[in-house]
mmCIF file with all atom_site columns, C-alpha atoms in Angstrom:
data_model
loop_
_atom_site.group_PDB
_atom_site.id
_atom_site.type_symbol
_atom_site.label_atom_id
_atom_site.label_alt_id
_atom_site.label_comp_id
_atom_site.label_asym_id
_atom_site.label_entity_id
_atom_site.label_seq_id
_atom_site.pdbx_PDB_ins_code
_atom_site.Cartn_x
_atom_site.Cartn_y
_atom_site.Cartn_z
_atom_site.occupancy
_atom_site.B_iso_or_equiv
_atom_site.pdbx_formal_charge
_atom_site.auth_seq_id
_atom_site.auth_comp_id
_atom_site.auth_asym_id
_atom_site.auth_atom_id
_atom_site.pdbx_PDB_model_num
ATOM 1   C CA . MET A 1 1   ? 10.411 -6.306  13.724  1.00 0.00 ? 182 MET A CA 1
ATOM 2   C CA . GLY A 1 2   ? 14.187 -5.998  13.918  1.00 0.00 ? 183 GLY A CA 1
ATOM 3   C CA . PHE A 1 3   ? 16.293 -4.504  11.177  1.00 0.00 ? 184 PHE A CA 1
ATOM 4   C CA . ASN A 1 4   ? 18.246 -7.195  9.402   1.00 0.00 ? 185 ASN A CA 1
ATOM 5   C CA . ILE A 1 5   ? 19.229 -8.021  5.838   1.00 0.00 ? 186 ILE A CA 1
ATOM 6   C CA . PRO A 1 6   ? 15.819 -9.454  4.810   1.00 0.00 ? 187 PRO A CA 1
ATOM 7   C CA . SER A 1 7   ? 14.048 -6.352  6.124   1.00 0.00 ? 188 SER A CA 1
ATOM 8   C CA . LEU A 1 8   ? 16.489 -3.748  4.731   1.00 0.00 ? 189 LEU A CA 1
ATOM 9   C CA . ALA A 1 9   ? 17.602 -5.309  1.432   1.00 0.00 ? 190 ALA A CA 1
ATOM 10  C CA . PRO A 1 10  ? 14.164 -5.040  -0.204  1.00 0.00 ? 191 PRO A CA 1
ATOM 11  C CA . ILE A 1 11  ? 13.979 -1.358  0.687   1.00 0.00 ? 192 ILE A CA 1
ATOM 12  C CA . GLY A 1 12  ? 17.372 -0.624  -0.869  1.00 0.00 ? 193 GLY A CA 1
ATOM 13  C CA . LEU A 1 13  ? 16.575 -2.688  -3.951  1.00 0.00 ? 194 LEU A CA 1
ATOM 14  C CA . LEU A 1 14  ? 13.171 -1.014  -4.336  1.00 0.00 ? 195 LEU A CA 1
ATOM 15  C CA . ILE A 1 15  ? 14.749 2.430   -4.107  1.00 0.00 ? 196 ILE A CA 1
ATOM 16  C CA . ALA A 1 16  ? 17.183 1.500   -6.883  1.00 0.00 ? 197 ALA A CA 1
ATOM 17  C CA . SER A 1 17  ? 14.464 -0.123  -9.001  1.00 0.00 ? 198 SER A CA 1
ATOM 18  C CA . ASN A 1 18  ? 12.240 2.941   -8.663  1.00 0.00 ? 199 ASN A CA 1
ATOM 19  C CA . LEU A 1 19  ? 15.068 5.179   -9.830  1.00 0.00 ? 200 LEU A CA 1
ATOM 20  C CA . PHE A 1 20  ? 15.252 3.121   -13.034 1.00 0.00 ? 201 PHE A CA 1
ATOM 21  C CA . MET A 1 21  ? 11.479 2.990   -13.485 1.00 0.00 ? 202 MET A CA 1
ATOM 22  C CA . THR A 1 22  ? 10.972 6.692   -12.885 1.00 0.00 ? 203 THR A CA 1
ATOM 23  C CA . PHE A 1 23  ? 13.598 7.484   -15.513 1.00 0.00 ? 204 PHE A CA 1
ATOM 24  C CA . ALA A 1 24  ? 12.085 4.885   -17.858 1.00 0.00 ? 205 ALA A CA 1
ATOM 25  C CA . TRP A 1 25  ? 8.651  6.469   -17.627 1.00 0.00 ? 206 TRP A CA 1
ATOM 26  C CA . TYR A 1 26  ? 9.470  10.175  -17.438 1.00 0.00 ? 207 TYR A CA 1
ATOM 27  C CA . TRP A 1 27  ? 12.994 11.059  -18.720 1.00 0.00 ? 208 TRP A CA 1
ATOM 28  C CA . HIS A 1 28  ? 11.653 11.682  -22.205 1.00 0.00 ? 209 HIS A CA 1
ATOM 29  C CA . LEU A 1 29  ? 9.360  14.516  -21.083 1.00 0.00 ? 210 LEU A CA 1
ATOM 30  C CA . LYS A 1 30  ? 12.335 16.803  -21.661 1.00 0.00 ? 211 LYS A CA 1
ATOM 31  C CA . VAL A 1 31  ? 12.967 15.337  -25.146 1.00 0.00 ? 212 VAL A CA 1
ATOM 32  C CA . HIS A 1 32  ? 10.513 17.080  -27.445 1.00 0.00 ? 213 HIS A CA 1
ATOM 33  C CA . ASN A 1 33  ? 11.902 16.088  -30.810 1.00 0.00 ? 214 ASN A CA 1
ATOM 34  C CA . GLY A 1 34  ? 12.627 12.397  -30.251 1.00 0.00 ? 215 GLY A CA 1
ATOM 35  C CA . VAL A 1 35  ? 11.147 9.652   -32.382 1.00 0.00 ? 216 VAL A CA 1
ATOM 36  C CA . LEU A 1 36  ? 8.533  7.841   -30.301 1.00 0.00 ? 217 LEU A CA 1
ATOM 37  C CA . TRP A 1 37  ? 9.612  4.281   -31.133 1.00 0.00 ? 218 TRP A CA 1
ATOM 38  C CA . VAL A 1 38  ? 13.223 5.106   -30.171 1.00 0.00 ? 219 VAL A CA 1
ATOM 39  C CA . ILE A 1 39  ? 12.059 6.665   -26.903 1.00 0.00 ? 220 ILE A CA 1
ATOM 40  C CA . VAL A 1 40  ? 9.961  3.578   -26.164 1.00 0.00 ? 221 VAL A CA 1
ATOM 41  C CA . LEU A 1 41  ? 12.944 1.284   -26.791 1.00 0.00 ? 222 LEU A CA 1
ATOM 42  C CA . ILE A 1 42  ? 15.191 3.359   -24.538 1.00 0.00 ? 223 ILE A CA 1
ATOM 43  C CA . SER A 1 43  ? 12.522 3.362   -21.827 1.00 0.00 ? 224 SER A CA 1
ATOM 44  C CA . TRP A 1 44  ? 12.069 -0.371  -22.216 1.00 0.00 ? 225 TRP A CA 1
ATOM 45  C CA . GLY A 1 45  ? 15.814 -0.843  -21.781 1.00 0.00 ? 226 GLY A CA 1
ATOM 46  C CA . LEU A 1 46  ? 15.751 1.170   -18.561 1.00 0.00 ? 227 LEU A CA 1
ATOM 47  C CA . ALA A 1 47  ? 12.754 -0.789  -17.281 1.00 0.00 ? 228 ALA A CA 1
ATOM 48  C CA . PHE A 1 48  ? 14.661 -4.038  -17.882 1.00 0.00 ? 229 PHE A CA 1
ATOM 49  C CA . PHE A 1 49  ? 17.054 -3.067  -15.072 1.00 0.00 ? 230 PHE A CA 1
ATOM 50  C CA . GLU A 1 50  ? 14.151 -2.057  -12.864 1.00 0.00 ? 231 GLU A CA 1
ATOM 51  C CA . TYR A 1 51  ? 12.840 -5.615  -13.034 1.00 0.00 ? 232 TYR A CA 1
ATOM 52  C CA . TRP A 1 52  ? 16.263 -7.039  -12.189 1.00 0.00 ? 233 TRP A CA 1
ATOM 53  C CA . LEU A 1 53  ? 16.043 -5.116  -8.922  1.00 0.00 ? 234 LEU A CA 1
ATOM 54  C CA . ALA A 1 54  ? 12.329 -5.271  -8.104  1.00 0.00 ? 235 ALA A CA 1
ATOM 55  C CA . VAL A 1 55  ? 11.895 -9.028  -8.471  1.00 0.00 ? 236 VAL A CA 1
ATOM 56  C CA . PRO A 1 56  ? 14.730 -9.906  -6.038  1.00 0.00 ? 237 PRO A CA 1
ATOM 57  C CA . ALA A 1 57  ? 13.497 -7.179  -3.683  1.00 0.00 ? 238 ALA A CA 1
ATOM 58  C CA . ASN A 1 58  ? 10.111 -8.856  -3.473  1.00 0.00 ? 239 ASN A CA 1
ATOM 59  C CA . ARG A 1 59  ? 11.541 -12.385 -3.231  1.00 0.00 ? 240 ARG A CA 1
ATOM 60  C CA . ILE A 1 60  ? 13.875 -11.409 -0.380  1.00 0.00 ? 241 ILE A CA 1
ATOM 61  C CA . GLY A 1 61  ? 11.247 -9.198  1.250   1.00 0.00 ? 242 GLY A CA 1
ATOM 62  C CA . SER A 1 62  ? 8.615  -11.937 1.278   1.00 0.00 ? 243 SER A CA 1
ATOM 63  C CA . ALA A 1 63  ? 10.560 -13.563 4.125   1.00 0.00 ? 244 ALA A CA 1
ATOM 64  C CA . VAL A 1 64  ? 9.736  -10.547 6.309   1.00 0.00 ? 245 VAL A CA 1
ATOM 65  C CA . TYR A 1 65  ? 6.831  -8.635  4.740   1.00 0.00 ? 246 TYR A CA 1
ATOM 66  C CA . SER A 1 66  ? 3.393  -9.590  3.459   1.00 0.00 ? 247 SER A CA 1
ATOM 67  C CA . ALA A 1 67  ? 2.581  -8.894  -0.195  1.00 0.00 ? 248 ALA A CA 1
ATOM 68  C CA . ALA A 1 68  ? 0.470  -5.898  0.849   1.00 0.00 ? 249 ALA A CA 1
ATOM 69  C CA . GLU A 1 69  ? 3.353  -4.517  2.911   1.00 0.00 ? 250 GLU A CA 1
ATOM 70  C CA . LEU A 1 70  ? 5.815  -4.992  0.026   1.00 0.00 ? 251 LEU A CA 1
ATOM 71  C CA . LYS A 1 71  ? 3.465  -3.186  -2.353  1.00 0.00 ? 252 LYS A CA 1
ATOM 72  C CA . THR A 1 72  ? 2.968  -0.383  0.159   1.00 0.00 ? 253 THR A CA 1
ATOM 73  C CA . ILE A 1 73  ? 6.732  0.017   0.605   1.00 0.00 ? 254 ILE A CA 1
ATOM 74  C CA . GLN A 1 74  ? 7.118  0.126   -3.184  1.00 0.00 ? 255 GLN A CA 1
ATOM 75  C CA . GLU A 1 75  ? 4.421  2.777   -3.601  1.00 0.00 ? 256 GLU A CA 1
ATOM 76  C CA . VAL A 1 76  ? 5.778  5.014   -0.850  1.00 0.00 ? 257 VAL A CA 1
ATOM 77  C CA . ILE A 1 77  ? 9.292  4.745   -2.306  1.00 0.00 ? 258 ILE A CA 1
ATOM 78  C CA . SER A 1 78  ? 7.900  5.359   -5.793  1.00 0.00 ? 259 SER A CA 1
ATOM 79  C CA . LEU A 1 79  ? 6.241  8.597   -4.704  1.00 0.00 ? 260 LEU A CA 1
ATOM 80  C CA . GLY A 1 80  ? 9.349  9.772   -2.903  1.00 0.00 ? 261 GLY A CA 1
ATOM 81  C CA . VAL A 1 81  ? 11.607 9.023   -5.867  1.00 0.00 ? 262 VAL A CA 1
ATOM 82  C CA . PHE A 1 82  ? 9.139  10.644  -8.249  1.00 0.00 ? 263 PHE A CA 1
ATOM 83  C CA . ALA A 1 83  ? 8.836  13.790  -6.118  1.00 0.00 ? 264 ALA A CA 1
ATOM 84  C CA . LEU A 1 84  ? 12.616 14.223  -6.115  1.00 0.00 ? 265 LEU A CA 1
ATOM 85  C CA . PHE A 1 85  ? 12.774 13.468  -9.852  1.00 0.00 ? 266 PHE A CA 1
ATOM 86  C CA . ALA A 1 86  ? 10.031 15.991  -10.619 1.00 0.00 ? 267 ALA A CA 1
ATOM 87  C CA . VAL A 1 87  ? 11.818 18.720  -8.682  1.00 0.00 ? 268 VAL A CA 1
ATOM 88  C CA . PHE A 1 88  ? 15.443 18.072  -9.643  1.00 0.00 ? 269 PHE A CA 1
ATOM 89  C CA . TYR A 1 89  ? 15.130 16.666  -13.184 1.00 0.00 ? 270 TYR A CA 1
ATOM 90  C CA . LEU A 1 90  ? 11.889 18.078  -14.538 1.00 0.00 ? 271 LEU A CA 1
ATOM 91  C CA . GLY A 1 91  ? 12.164 21.375  -12.646 1.00 0.00 ? 272 GLY A CA 1
ATOM 92  C CA . GLU A 1 92  ? 8.627  21.190  -11.264 1.00 0.00 ? 273 GLU A CA 1
ATOM 93  C CA . LYS A 1 93  ? 7.552  22.617  -7.935  1.00 0.00 ? 274 LYS A CA 1
ATOM 94  C CA . LEU A 1 94  ? 5.842  20.629  -5.210  1.00 0.00 ? 275 LEU A CA 1
ATOM 95  C CA . THR A 1 95  ? 2.811  22.325  -3.685  1.00 0.00 ? 276 THR A CA 1
ATOM 96  C CA . TRP A 1 96  ? 0.778  21.970  -0.526  1.00 0.00 ? 277 TRP A CA 1
ATOM 97  C CA . ASN A 1 97  ? -1.685 19.866  -2.519  1.00 0.00 ? 278 ASN A CA 1
ATOM 98  C CA . HIS A 1 98  ? 1.094  17.367  -3.205  1.00 0.00 ? 279 HIS A CA 1
ATOM 99  C CA . GLY A 1 99  ? 2.016  17.356  0.477   1.00 0.00 ? 280 GLY A CA 1
ATOM 100 C CA . VAL A 1 100 ? -1.566 16.724  1.563   1.00 0.00 ? 281 VAL A CA 1
ATOM 101 C CA . GLY A 1 101 ? -1.968 13.944  -1.024  1.00 0.00 ? 282 GLY A CA 1
ATOM 102 C CA . PHE A 1 102 ? 1.297  12.304  0.027   1.00 0.00 ? 283 PHE A CA 1
ATOM 103 C CA . GLY A 1 103 ? 0.198  12.637  3.644   1.00 0.00 ? 284 GLY A CA 1
ATOM 104 C CA . PHE A 1 104 ? -2.977 10.675  2.938   1.00 0.00 ? 285 PHE A CA 1
ATOM 105 C CA . ILE A 1 105 ? -0.918 7.999   1.221   1.00 0.00 ? 286 ILE A CA 1
ATOM 106 C CA . ALA A 1 106 ? 1.391  7.867   4.259   1.00 0.00 ? 287 ALA A CA 1
ATOM 107 C CA . LEU A 1 107 ? -1.690 7.478   6.449   1.00 0.00 ? 288 LEU A CA 1
ATOM 108 C CA . GLY A 1 108 ? -2.792 4.559   4.278   1.00 0.00 ? 289 GLY A CA 1
ATOM 109 C CA . ALA A 1 109 ? 0.668  2.998   4.629   1.00 0.00 ? 290 ALA A CA 1
ATOM 110 C CA . PHE A 1 110 ? 0.405  3.365   8.405   1.00 0.00 ? 291 PHE A CA 1
ATOM 111 C CA . PHE A 1 111 ? -2.820 1.361   8.424   1.00 0.00 ? 292 PHE A CA 1
ATOM 112 C CA . ILE A 1 112 ? -1.332 -1.360  6.188   1.00 0.00 ? 293 ILE A CA 1
ATOM 113 C CA . PHE A 1 113 ? 1.536  -1.900  8.635   1.00 0.00 ? 294 PHE A CA 1
ATOM 114 C CA . LYS A 1 114 ? -0.541 -1.659  11.806  1.00 0.00 ? 295 LYS A CA 1
ATOM 115 C CA . GLY A 1 115 ? -2.694 -4.614  10.764  1.00 0.00 ? 296 GLY A CA 1
ATOM 116 C CA . PRO A 1 116 ? -6.434 -5.018  11.276  1.00 0.00 ? 297 PRO A CA 1
ATOM 117 C CA . ILE A 1 117 ? -8.133 -2.411  13.413  1.00 0.00 ? 298 ILE A CA 1
ATOM 118 C CA . LYS A 1 118 ? -9.540 -4.059  16.519  1.00 0.00 ? 299 LYS A CA 1
#
C-alpha cells in the first residue's frame, strides 16, 4: 500500500476528530461546579465538529481501507490522543499497566492489518 491522499487523509482527519471527541467527553472532568445540562450542551457542540471530520475520514478512507481497518485506525488514534490528553490536560500519569494494555491493542491492530492467518 503506497502513501497517497486517500490513505493519509483519513488518518489526519481521524486525529483531528479524536481531538474534538476527547475534549467533548472529558474536558469537564476539571469543571466541578458546572451545571450538568450546560456541560452536556457544550460537549454536544464539540462532538458536532468531531462528526464533521470523522464522516469524511471514513468516506475517503473506504477507497483504501476496509471498515475493520478504518475502525482499528480510529481506535489506535483514539487511545493515543486520550493518553496525551490524560497526561497534559488532566495531569494523570501513565503506568506500565497502561503500556501493556496499549501494547495488546497494538498487537490486535497488527492482526487486523495483516489479514487472515494462513
